[in-house]
Coordinates of C-alpha atoms and ligand atoms in Angstrom, one line a residue:
M529 CA 106.8 181.4 55.5
S530 CA 106.4 178.3 53.4
R531 CA 103.8 177.7 50.7
S532 CA 102.5 175.1 48.3
E533 CA 99.8 175.2 45.7
D534 CA 99.0 172.7 43.1
N535 CA 97.9 173.6 39.6
R536 CA 94.3 172.6 39.9
Q537 CA 91.8 175.4 39.5
L538 CA 90.4 176.3 42.9
A539 CA 87.1 174.5 42.8
T540 CA 84.1 175.5 44.9
P541 CA 83.3 175.0 47.8
L542 CA 86.6 175.0 49.7
Y543 CA 87.2 174.2 53.4
L544 CA 89.9 175.8 55.5
G545 CA 91.8 174.1 58.2
L546 CA 94.1 176.0 60.6
D547 CA 96.6 174.7 63.1
Y548 CA 98.0 177.0 65.9
S549 CA 100.9 174.6 66.8
T550 CA 103.9 175.2 69.0
Q551 CA 106.2 176.5 66.3
Q552 CA 104.0 177.8 63.6
L553 CA 100.5 178.6 62.4
K554 CA 99.5 176.5 59.4
A555 CA 96.6 176.7 56.9
V556 CA 95.4 174.0 54.5
L557 CA 92.7 174.4 51.9
V558 CA 90.9 171.4 50.6
D559 CA 88.4 171.0 47.8
D560 CA 85.0 169.3 48.0
N561 CA 86.7 165.9 47.6
L562 CA 89.0 166.8 50.5
H563 CA 92.1 167.0 48.3
E564 CA 94.6 169.5 49.5
I565 CA 95.0 172.3 47.0
Y566 CA 96.9 174.9 49.0
S567 CA 98.9 175.3 52.2
T568 CA 100.9 178.0 53.9
S569 CA 102.4 178.7 57.3
V570 CA 103.9 181.4 59.5
N571 CA 106.9 180.3 61.6
F572 CA 106.8 182.1 64.9
E573 CA 110.5 182.3 65.5
K574 CA 111.6 183.2 62.0
D575 CA 108.6 185.2 60.7
L576 CA 107.9 187.0 63.9
P577 CA 111.3 187.6 65.4
E578 CA 110.0 190.7 67.3
F579 CA 108.5 188.3 69.9
G580 CA 111.9 186.8 70.6
T581 CA 110.8 183.2 71.0
T582 CA 112.8 180.1 70.4
G583 CA 110.7 177.5 68.7
G584 CA 107.5 179.6 69.4
C585 CA 108.0 179.8 73.2
H586 CA 109.8 181.4 76.1
K587 CA 111.4 179.0 78.7
N588 CA 112.1 180.2 82.2
G589 CA 113.0 177.2 84.2
D590 CA 110.0 175.0 84.4
E591 CA 107.7 177.8 83.3
V592 CA 107.0 177.9 79.6
T593 CA 104.9 180.5 77.9
A594 CA 104.1 182.0 74.4
P595 CA 103.1 185.6 73.8
T596 CA 99.4 185.7 73.2
L597 CA 99.7 188.6 70.7
M598 CA 102.2 186.6 68.7
W599 CA 99.3 184.2 67.7
V600 CA 97.1 187.2 66.9
K601 CA 99.8 188.7 64.6
A602 CA 100.5 185.4 63.0
T603 CA 96.8 185.3 62.1
D604 CA 97.1 188.7 60.3
L605 CA 100.2 187.5 58.5
L606 CA 98.8 184.2 57.5
L607 CA 95.7 185.8 55.9
D608 CA 97.8 188.5 54.2
Q609 CA 99.9 185.7 52.8
M610 CA 96.8 183.9 51.5
K611 CA 95.6 187.2 49.9
A612 CA 99.0 187.7 48.2
D613 CA 98.7 184.2 46.9
R614 CA 95.3 185.2 45.4
I615 CA 93.2 182.8 47.4
D616 CA 89.6 183.4 46.6
F617 CA 88.2 183.6 50.2
S618 CA 84.6 183.8 48.9
K619 CA 84.8 180.1 48.0
I620 CA 85.5 179.0 51.6
A621 CA 82.3 177.3 52.9
S622 CA 83.5 176.7 56.4
I623 CA 86.6 177.0 58.7
S624 CA 87.8 174.8 61.5
G625 CA 91.1 174.5 63.3
S626 CA 93.3 173.0 65.9
G627 CA 95.8 174.2 68.5
Q628 CA 98.5 172.9 70.6
Q629 CA 96.7 171.4 73.6
H630 CA 96.4 172.7 77.2
G631 CA 97.6 176.3 76.6
S632 CA 95.4 179.0 78.0
I633 CA 94.4 182.6 77.0
Y634 CA 92.9 185.1 79.4
W635 CA 90.5 187.6 77.8
K636 CA 90.1 191.0 79.6
N637 CA 86.7 192.2 80.6
G638 CA 85.2 194.0 77.7
S639 CA 87.0 192.1 74.9
R640 CA 83.9 190.3 73.8
E641 CA 82.5 193.6 72.8
I642 CA 85.6 194.5 70.8
L643 CA 85.6 191.1 69.0
A644 CA 81.8 191.2 68.3
N645 CA 81.2 194.8 67.4
K646 CA 84.3 197.0 67.2
L647 CA 86.8 195.4 64.8
N648 CA 87.7 197.9 62.1
P649 CA 88.4 196.1 58.8
G650 CA 90.9 198.8 57.9
L651 CA 93.2 197.8 60.7
T652 CA 95.0 194.5 61.7
L653 CA 93.8 192.3 64.5
Y654 CA 97.1 192.9 66.2
D655 CA 96.5 196.6 66.3
Q656 CA 93.0 196.2 67.8
L657 CA 93.5 193.4 70.3
Q658 CA 96.6 195.0 72.0
D659 CA 94.7 195.5 75.3
S660 CA 92.5 192.4 75.2
F661 CA 94.4 190.0 77.4
V662 CA 95.1 190.1 81.1
I663 CA 98.0 187.7 80.9
N664 CA 100.3 188.6 78.0
N665 CA 102.3 185.3 78.1
S666 CA 100.0 182.3 77.9
P667 CA 101.2 179.2 79.7
I668 CA 101.6 176.3 77.1
W669 CA 101.9 172.5 77.2
M670 CA 105.6 172.5 77.9
D671 CA 105.1 174.2 81.3
S672 CA 105.8 171.9 84.2
S673 CA 105.5 174.4 87.1
T674 CA 102.2 173.3 88.7
I675 CA 103.1 170.3 90.7
T676 CA 101.6 171.8 93.9
E677 CA 98.3 172.4 92.2
C678 CA 98.3 168.9 90.8
R679 CA 98.8 167.4 94.3
Q680 CA 96.1 169.7 95.6
L681 CA 93.6 168.4 93.0
E682 CA 94.5 164.7 93.5
D683 CA 94.3 165.1 97.3
A684 CA 90.9 166.8 97.1
L685 CA 89.3 164.3 94.6
G686 CA 90.6 161.1 96.3
G687 CA 94.0 160.4 94.6
P688 CA 95.4 160.1 91.1
Q689 CA 93.2 157.2 89.9
A690 CA 90.1 159.0 91.1
V691 CA 91.1 162.1 89.1
A692 CA 91.8 159.9 86.0
D693 CA 88.4 158.1 86.4
L694 CA 86.6 161.5 86.5
T695 CA 88.6 163.5 83.9
G696 CA 90.4 160.9 81.8
S697 CA 93.9 161.7 83.2
R698 CA 95.5 162.0 86.6
A699 CA 96.5 165.6 87.4
Y700 CA 99.2 166.7 84.9
E701 CA 101.2 169.9 85.3
R702 CA 100.5 171.1 81.8
F703 CA 96.7 170.4 82.0
T704 CA 94.8 173.7 81.9
G705 CA 92.9 173.4 85.2
N706 CA 96.2 173.2 87.1
Q707 CA 97.5 176.2 85.1
I708 CA 94.4 178.2 85.9
C709 CA 94.6 177.3 89.5
K710 CA 98.2 178.7 89.7
I711 CA 97.1 181.9 88.0
F712 CA 94.1 182.2 90.4
K713 CA 96.5 181.9 93.4
T714 CA 99.4 184.0 92.1
A715 CA 97.7 186.7 90.0
Q716 CA 94.2 187.1 91.6
D717 CA 93.7 190.6 90.2
D718 CA 94.3 189.4 86.7
Y719 CA 92.0 186.5 87.2
E720 CA 89.2 188.8 88.4
K721 CA 89.7 191.1 85.4
C722 CA 89.3 188.1 83.0
E723 CA 85.9 187.4 81.5
R724 CA 86.7 184.4 79.5
I725 CA 89.4 181.7 79.4
S726 CA 90.1 180.0 76.1
L727 CA 92.2 177.1 75.0
V728 CA 94.6 177.8 72.1
S729 CA 92.0 176.1 69.9
S730 CA 89.0 178.0 71.0
F731 CA 91.0 181.2 71.0
G732 CA 91.7 180.7 67.3
A733 CA 88.0 180.0 66.7
S734 CA 87.1 183.1 68.7
L735 CA 89.3 185.3 66.4
F736 CA 87.4 184.1 63.3
L737 CA 83.9 184.0 64.9
G738 CA 84.2 187.5 66.4
D739 CA 82.9 186.1 69.7
Y740 CA 84.0 183.7 72.4
A741 CA 84.0 180.2 70.9
S742 CA 83.0 177.2 73.0
I743 CA 85.6 174.7 74.0
D744 CA 85.1 171.3 72.3
Y745 CA 84.9 168.0 74.1
S746 CA 88.2 166.6 72.9
D747 CA 90.4 169.6 73.7
G748 CA 88.3 170.1 76.9
S749 CA 89.5 166.6 77.9
G750 CA 93.0 168.0 78.4
M751 CA 92.1 170.3 81.3
N752 CA 91.5 167.9 84.3
L753 CA 88.2 169.8 84.5
M754 CA 85.8 167.8 82.3
D755 CA 83.8 164.7 83.3
I756 CA 85.1 162.5 80.5
K757 CA 82.0 160.2 80.4
A758 CA 79.3 162.9 80.8
R759 CA 81.2 165.5 78.7
T760 CA 80.2 168.3 81.1
W761 CA 82.3 170.4 83.4
A762 CA 83.1 168.4 86.6
Q763 CA 82.0 170.7 89.4
Q764 CA 84.3 169.1 92.0
A765 CA 87.3 169.8 89.8
L766 CA 86.2 173.4 89.1
D767 CA 85.7 174.1 92.8
C768 CA 89.1 172.8 93.6
C769 CA 90.7 175.1 90.9
A770 CA 89.3 178.6 91.2
I771 CA 86.3 180.6 92.2
G772 CA 83.8 181.6 89.5
L773 CA 85.5 179.4 86.9
R774 CA 82.4 177.9 85.3
E775 CA 81.3 181.3 83.9
K776 CA 84.8 182.0 82.6
L777 CA 84.9 178.7 80.6
G778 CA 81.6 178.9 78.8
D779 CA 79.8 175.8 77.4
L780 CA 81.3 172.6 76.0
V781 CA 80.4 171.4 72.5
P782 CA 81.1 168.4 70.2
S783 CA 84.3 168.8 68.2
F784 CA 82.5 169.2 64.8
Q785 CA 79.8 171.5 66.1
P786 CA 78.9 174.6 64.0
L787 CA 79.4 177.5 66.5
L788 CA 76.9 180.1 67.6
F789 CA 77.4 183.9 67.6
L790 CA 76.4 185.5 70.9
L791 CA 74.8 182.2 71.8
I792 CA 71.8 182.8 69.5
T793 CA 72.5 183.2 65.8
K794 CA 74.5 180.9 63.5
G795 CA 78.3 181.4 63.9
Y796 CA 79.4 182.8 60.6
V797 CA 82.8 184.3 60.0
S798 CA 83.0 187.8 61.6
S799 CA 82.2 190.6 59.2
Y800 CA 85.7 191.9 59.8
Y801 CA 87.0 189.1 57.5
V802 CA 84.2 189.6 55.0
K803 CA 85.2 193.2 54.5
R804 CA 88.9 192.9 54.8
F805 CA 89.6 189.7 52.8
G806 CA 86.4 188.9 50.9
F807 CA 85.1 185.9 52.9
Q808 CA 81.5 185.0 52.1
P809 CA 79.2 186.3 54.9
K810 CA 77.8 182.7 55.4
C811 CA 81.2 181.0 55.9
Q812 CA 80.4 178.9 58.9
I813 CA 82.9 178.5 61.8
I814 CA 83.1 175.0 63.2
A815 CA 84.5 174.3 66.7
F816 CA 88.3 174.1 66.8
T817 CA 89.9 171.3 68.7
G818 CA 93.4 170.1 70.0
D819 CA 96.1 169.2 67.5
N820 CA 96.2 165.6 68.5
P821 CA 92.4 165.0 68.1
A822 CA 92.6 166.9 64.8
S823 CA 95.4 164.6 63.7
L824 CA 93.2 161.6 64.5
A825 CA 90.6 163.1 62.1
G826 CA 93.3 164.0 59.5
L827 CA 94.7 160.4 59.6
R828 CA 91.3 158.9 59.5
L829 CA 92.4 156.6 62.2
Q830 CA 90.6 153.3 62.6
G831 CA 90.5 150.7 65.4
G832 CA 93.7 148.6 65.4
D833 CA 95.9 151.5 63.9
V834 CA 98.4 153.3 66.0
S835 CA 99.3 156.8 65.1
V836 CA 102.8 158.2 65.9
S837 CA 103.1 162.0 65.6
L838 CA 106.7 163.3 65.4
G839 CA 106.4 167.0 65.9
T840 CA 107.6 169.4 68.6
S841 CA 106.1 166.8 71.0
D842 CA 105.9 163.2 70.0
T843 CA 102.6 161.6 70.6
V844 CA 101.1 158.2 70.2
F845 CA 97.3 157.7 70.0
V846 CA 94.8 155.0 69.3
W847 CA 91.0 154.9 68.9
L848 CA 89.1 153.6 72.0
E849 CA 85.5 152.5 72.3
E850 CA 85.6 152.0 76.1
P851 CA 87.5 154.4 78.3
R852 CA 89.9 152.8 80.7
P853 CA 91.6 155.8 82.4
A854 CA 94.9 154.9 84.0
I855 CA 97.6 156.6 86.0
E856 CA 99.7 156.8 82.8
G857 CA 98.5 158.3 79.5
H858 CA 95.3 160.2 78.8
V859 CA 91.8 159.4 77.6
F860 CA 90.2 162.1 75.5
A861 CA 86.7 162.4 74.0
N862 CA 86.9 161.2 70.4
P863 CA 86.7 164.2 68.0
V864 CA 84.8 162.5 65.2
N865 CA 82.5 160.0 66.9
P866 CA 80.7 161.5 69.9
T867 CA 80.3 158.3 71.8
D868 CA 83.9 157.0 71.5
Y869 CA 87.3 158.0 73.0
M870 CA 90.9 158.2 72.1
A871 CA 93.9 157.3 74.2
L872 CA 97.0 159.5 74.0
L873 CA 100.5 159.4 75.2
C874 CA 102.6 162.5 75.0
F875 CA 106.4 162.6 75.0
K876 CA 107.9 166.1 75.6
N877 CA 111.4 165.2 74.2
G878 CA 110.5 165.0 70.5
S879 CA 111.9 167.2 67.8
F880 CA 114.0 169.4 70.1
A881 CA 115.9 166.3 71.3
R882 CA 116.4 165.1 67.7
E883 CA 117.7 168.5 66.7
K884 CA 120.0 168.7 69.7
V885 CA 121.7 165.4 68.8
R886 CA 121.7 166.4 65.1
D887 CA 123.5 169.6 66.0
S888 CA 126.0 168.0 68.4
C889 CA 126.8 164.9 66.4
C890 CA 126.0 165.7 62.8
K891 CA 126.9 169.4 62.4
G892 CA 123.2 170.3 62.0
S893 CA 122.6 168.0 59.0
W894 CA 119.7 165.6 58.7
E895 CA 121.6 163.9 55.9
T896 CA 124.6 163.1 58.2
F897 CA 122.1 162.1 60.9
N898 CA 120.5 159.6 58.4
E899 CA 123.9 158.4 57.4
S900 CA 124.6 157.5 61.0
L901 CA 121.3 155.5 61.2
R902 CA 122.3 153.7 58.0
S903 CA 125.8 152.9 59.1
T904 CA 124.9 151.4 62.5
A905 CA 123.4 148.0 63.3
R906 CA 119.8 147.5 64.3
G907 CA 119.8 147.1 68.0
N908 CA 123.0 149.3 68.3
N909 CA 125.0 146.4 69.6
G910 CA 123.1 146.5 72.8
N911 CA 123.8 150.2 73.6
I912 CA 120.7 152.0 74.9
G913 CA 120.1 155.7 75.5
I914 CA 117.4 157.8 77.3
Y915 CA 117.4 161.4 76.2
F916 CA 115.2 163.5 78.5
Y917 CA 116.7 167.0 78.0
D918 CA 113.5 168.5 79.4
T919 CA 111.5 166.9 82.2
E920 CA 109.7 164.1 80.3
I921 CA 106.0 163.6 80.6
T922 CA 106.0 159.9 79.9
P923 CA 107.6 158.8 82.2
H924 CA 108.1 161.7 84.7
A925 CA 112.0 161.8 84.6
I926 CA 114.8 164.0 83.4
G927 CA 118.4 163.7 82.2
V928 CA 120.5 161.9 79.5
H929 CA 121.3 158.3 80.5
R930 CA 123.5 156.0 78.4
F931 CA 124.0 152.3 79.0
N932 CA 126.3 149.7 77.3
A933 CA 125.2 146.2 76.4
A934 CA 125.9 145.0 79.9
G935 CA 123.5 147.6 81.3
E936 CA 126.3 149.7 82.8
K937 CA 126.1 153.4 82.8
V938 CA 128.5 155.1 80.4
E939 CA 129.4 158.8 79.9
S940 CA 129.2 159.1 76.2
F941 CA 128.7 157.2 72.9
D942 CA 130.4 157.7 69.5
S943 CA 128.4 160.1 67.3
S944 CA 126.7 157.5 65.2
V945 CA 125.9 155.3 68.1
E946 CA 124.4 158.3 69.9
V947 CA 122.1 159.0 66.9
R948 CA 120.8 155.5 66.8
A949 CA 120.5 155.3 70.6
L950 CA 118.4 158.4 70.5
I951 CA 116.0 157.2 67.8
E952 CA 115.8 153.7 69.1
G953 CA 115.3 154.9 72.6
Q954 CA 112.5 157.3 71.6
F955 CA 110.6 154.5 69.8
M956 CA 111.2 151.8 72.4
G957 CA 109.8 154.2 74.9
K958 CA 106.7 154.7 72.8
R959 CA 106.3 150.9 72.4
V960 CA 106.7 150.3 76.1
H961 CA 104.1 152.8 77.1
A962 CA 101.6 151.9 74.4
E963 CA 101.9 148.3 75.6
N964 CA 101.3 149.5 79.2
L965 CA 98.0 150.9 78.0
G966 CA 97.1 147.5 76.7
Y967 CA 97.8 148.2 73.1
N968 CA 99.0 145.1 71.2
I969 CA 101.3 145.9 68.3
G970 CA 101.9 143.2 65.8
P971 CA 102.5 142.5 62.1
S972 CA 98.8 143.2 61.3
S973 CA 98.9 146.7 62.9
R974 CA 99.4 149.8 60.8
V975 CA 101.5 152.6 62.1
L976 CA 100.4 156.0 60.7
A977 CA 103.2 158.5 61.0
T978 CA 102.8 162.3 60.9
G979 CA 104.5 165.5 62.0
G980 CA 107.7 167.1 60.7
A981 CA 110.0 164.2 61.2
A982 CA 107.7 161.8 59.3
A983 CA 109.4 163.3 56.2
N984 CA 112.5 161.3 57.2
K985 CA 112.5 157.8 55.9
E986 CA 115.5 156.6 57.9
I987 CA 113.7 157.6 61.1
L988 CA 110.5 155.9 59.9
Q989 CA 112.5 152.7 59.3
V990 CA 113.6 152.6 62.9
L991 CA 110.0 153.2 63.9
S992 CA 108.8 150.3 61.7
D993 CA 111.5 148.0 63.1
V994 CA 110.9 148.8 66.7
F995 CA 107.1 148.4 66.3
N996 CA 107.5 145.5 63.9
A997 CA 104.8 146.9 61.7
P998 CA 104.5 148.7 58.4
V999 CA 104.5 152.5 58.5
Y1000 CA 102.2 154.7 56.3
T1001 CA 102.2 158.5 55.8
L1002 CA 100.0 161.1 54.3
K1003 CA 101.1 163.4 51.5
T1004 CA 101.1 166.2 54.0
E1005 CA 103.1 165.9 57.2
N1006 CA 100.6 168.1 58.9
S1007 CA 97.7 165.9 59.7
A1008 CA 96.3 168.4 62.3
S1009 CA 95.5 171.2 59.9
L1010 CA 94.3 168.6 57.3
G1011 CA 92.0 167.1 60.0
A1012 CA 90.7 170.5 60.8
A1013 CA 89.8 171.0 57.1
Y1014 CA 88.0 167.7 57.2
Q1015 CA 86.1 168.7 60.3
A1016 CA 85.1 172.0 58.6
K1017 CA 83.2 169.9 56.0
H1018 CA 82.0 167.3 58.6
G1019 CA 80.6 170.2 60.7
L1020 CA 78.4 171.3 57.9
L1021 CA 77.2 167.7 57.1
H1022 CA 77.2 166.0 60.5
A1023 CA 73.5 165.8 60.9
S1024 CA 73.1 163.7 57.8
M1025 CA 76.5 162.0 57.3
S1026 CA 79.1 160.2 59.4
F1027 CA 82.7 161.3 59.4
K1028 CA 83.7 158.1 57.6
D1029 CA 81.4 159.0 54.7
V1030 CA 82.5 162.6 54.7
V1031 CA 86.2 161.5 54.2
K1032 CA 85.6 158.6 51.8
N1033 CA 87.2 160.4 48.8
A1034 CA 90.2 161.8 50.8
A1035 CA 93.6 161.0 49.5
P1036 CA 94.9 157.5 50.4
Y1037 CA 97.9 156.9 52.6
S1038 CA 101.2 156.2 51.1
F1039 CA 103.1 153.1 52.2
A1040 CA 106.5 154.3 53.6
V1041 CA 108.5 151.4 55.0
A1042 CA 108.2 147.8 56.2
P1043 CA 110.0 146.2 59.1
N1044 CA 113.2 144.3 58.4
E1045 CA 113.0 140.5 58.9
D1046 CA 115.0 140.5 62.0
A1047 CA 113.1 143.4 63.6
D1048 CA 111.1 141.3 66.1
K1049 CA 114.1 139.3 67.2
V1050 CA 116.2 142.4 67.7
Y1051 CA 113.7 144.7 69.4
T1052 CA 111.6 142.5 71.5
S1053 CA 114.4 141.8 73.9
L1054 CA 116.1 145.2 73.5
T1055 CA 112.7 146.9 74.4
H1056 CA 112.5 144.7 77.5
S1057 CA 115.9 146.0 78.5
Y1058 CA 114.9 149.5 77.7
K1059 CA 111.9 149.2 79.9
Q1060 CA 113.9 148.1 82.9
L1061 CA 116.4 150.9 82.4
E1062 CA 113.8 153.5 82.0
E1063 CA 112.0 152.3 85.2
Q1064 CA 115.3 152.4 87.0
V1065 CA 115.9 156.0 85.9
A1066 CA 112.4 157.2 86.7
N1067 CA 112.3 155.4 90.1
S1068 CA 115.7 157.0 91.1
Q1069 CA 114.3 160.5 90.8
Ligands
ADP1380 P1 104.7 171.3 65.4 O1 103.4 171.0 64.6 O2 104.7 170.6 66.7 O3 105.0 172.7 65.5 P2 105.9 169.9 63.2 O4 105.1 168.6 63.2 O5 105.7 170.8 62.0 O6 105.9 170.6 64.6 O7 107.5 169.4 63.2 C1 108.5 170.3 63.2 C2 109.8 169.6 63.4 O8 110.0 168.7 62.3 C3 111.0 170.5 63.4 O9 111.3 170.9 64.7 C4 112.1 169.5 62.9 O10 112.9 169.1 63.9 C5 111.4 168.3 62.3 N1 111.8 168.0 61.0 C6 111.7 168.6 59.8 N2 112.3 168.0 58.8 C7 112.9 166.9 59.4 C8 113.7 165.8 58.8 N3 114.1 165.7 57.6 N4 114.2 164.9 59.7 C9 113.8 164.9 61.0 N5 113.1 165.9 61.6 C10 112.6 166.9 60.7
XUL1381 C1 99.4 166.6 74.2 C2 100.4 167.6 74.3 C3 101.1 168.1 73.1 C4 100.6 169.4 72.6 C5 101.4 170.0 71.5 O1 98.9 166.2 75.5 O2 100.7 168.2 75.4 O3 101.1 167.1 72.1 O4 99.2 169.2 72.1 O5 101.4 169.4 70.3

């Protein structure tokens, strides 16, 4: 568990943002000016070893899951931690949150009744929700086991571009509709015993609401089931996926919508939390969303900016006014402006790949890793590496591939060349695919970096050089939970105030690094070579 608290007196009102991410559950409290005053987290692997996960998940070939009850227990632990830190829960005006995208939770028949009416404040959630899920291990975004279901959806709807035009993305293995389809086919009994399917985000909201929370438009865009323009369930896609799915999904709502309880009354925090922790009875629950949309809110992204998130997955996203769904990348509903969109690229080989090279080349030390970046030349003397330890999402390819300056395959690199090849390769890949989406990166662009690795200036320097643009960061590396806290306030005020006005007093960005003078010269041609090599690798598989 890690915590931080600044000395300022806890002012009132406060807004709570949560993030159910891949490796941890995080909480951020902000004051009325949206300044962060407290944060804490529960690390799934370290703080909940009884679930036996590595990095918050279980991998079994291409099937990747997380124990649903681990997230429940993490919620108990997080709140206990906040109580031990003497947080005055009665000052929290509203709560919102985010979750790793695409993961799914299968609530057993009768669980709504337990959530709404039977939670005993003397017991933990973990004790009381033991028997509430039909699938104990929730499939998560790293899963790539549904290629058959993806083909089925694309065949039924007229091909990959047709699925992208309708839902914002072609069929992807991790997208929830394809995951549900697999469960419908392989575990039909469980599917029938399930009364509600939540995303990780709406599952988190349900725990606090004491009822099934609606899925929001932005996270709903990551399912291959939502009509991206109409923002309604796409019946053709539902029909293709599973029988009776519409009822199990509930309604869709805007990402900053105050939720309802039992579809009628205002969605205040469940009385369980009022009695157990001292929350005020009128603490409003605002829809939770995906971690990437929440990050867009946390970074206060504007047109022209590009955000690069360096967490368990690496993602790149930009604000879009007009959706142009393509075979590559995703278009999601924008979480703060209901008529706009965001484009997202997801790279599976993010932090785990960096940690793997750190461990094999630098004895597990980020300091040695950084020394390797400092001691090697920009452009790595023409050496290029592609490090897809797990099947990559963008592009669909696997394996570690190293090339010398002549473009010939080589078996290995020296340790420091390997470190630079990894980081340059990761960022050249991001630049190539962002440019494929039509994004023009230039000296006037701002790169907003976030996620755990954004704490590392040497890594950010390579990012700045490859993108040839200045990089900015926020005080917190966790833009998702911060964005959720912003949305908590936005949700209360949205009828009278735009998101831009809500966040106008939020802490400014910090300038982190600027590109070196030779950056454009070095990386424009190297990125061109990288692009050709990556295409060669992807086409040969
Ligand atoms: P997520 O939200 O996806 O669970 P985070 O954004 O919190 O993940 O990022 C966690 C990752 O940050 C860790 O896996 C670790 O590899 C990386 N990280 C933390 N500190 C550093 C550092 N100094 N340099 C590079 N990476 C770091
Ligand atoms: C986005 C994606 C990941 C997860 C986990 O499409 O799969 O970024 O949201 O962070």
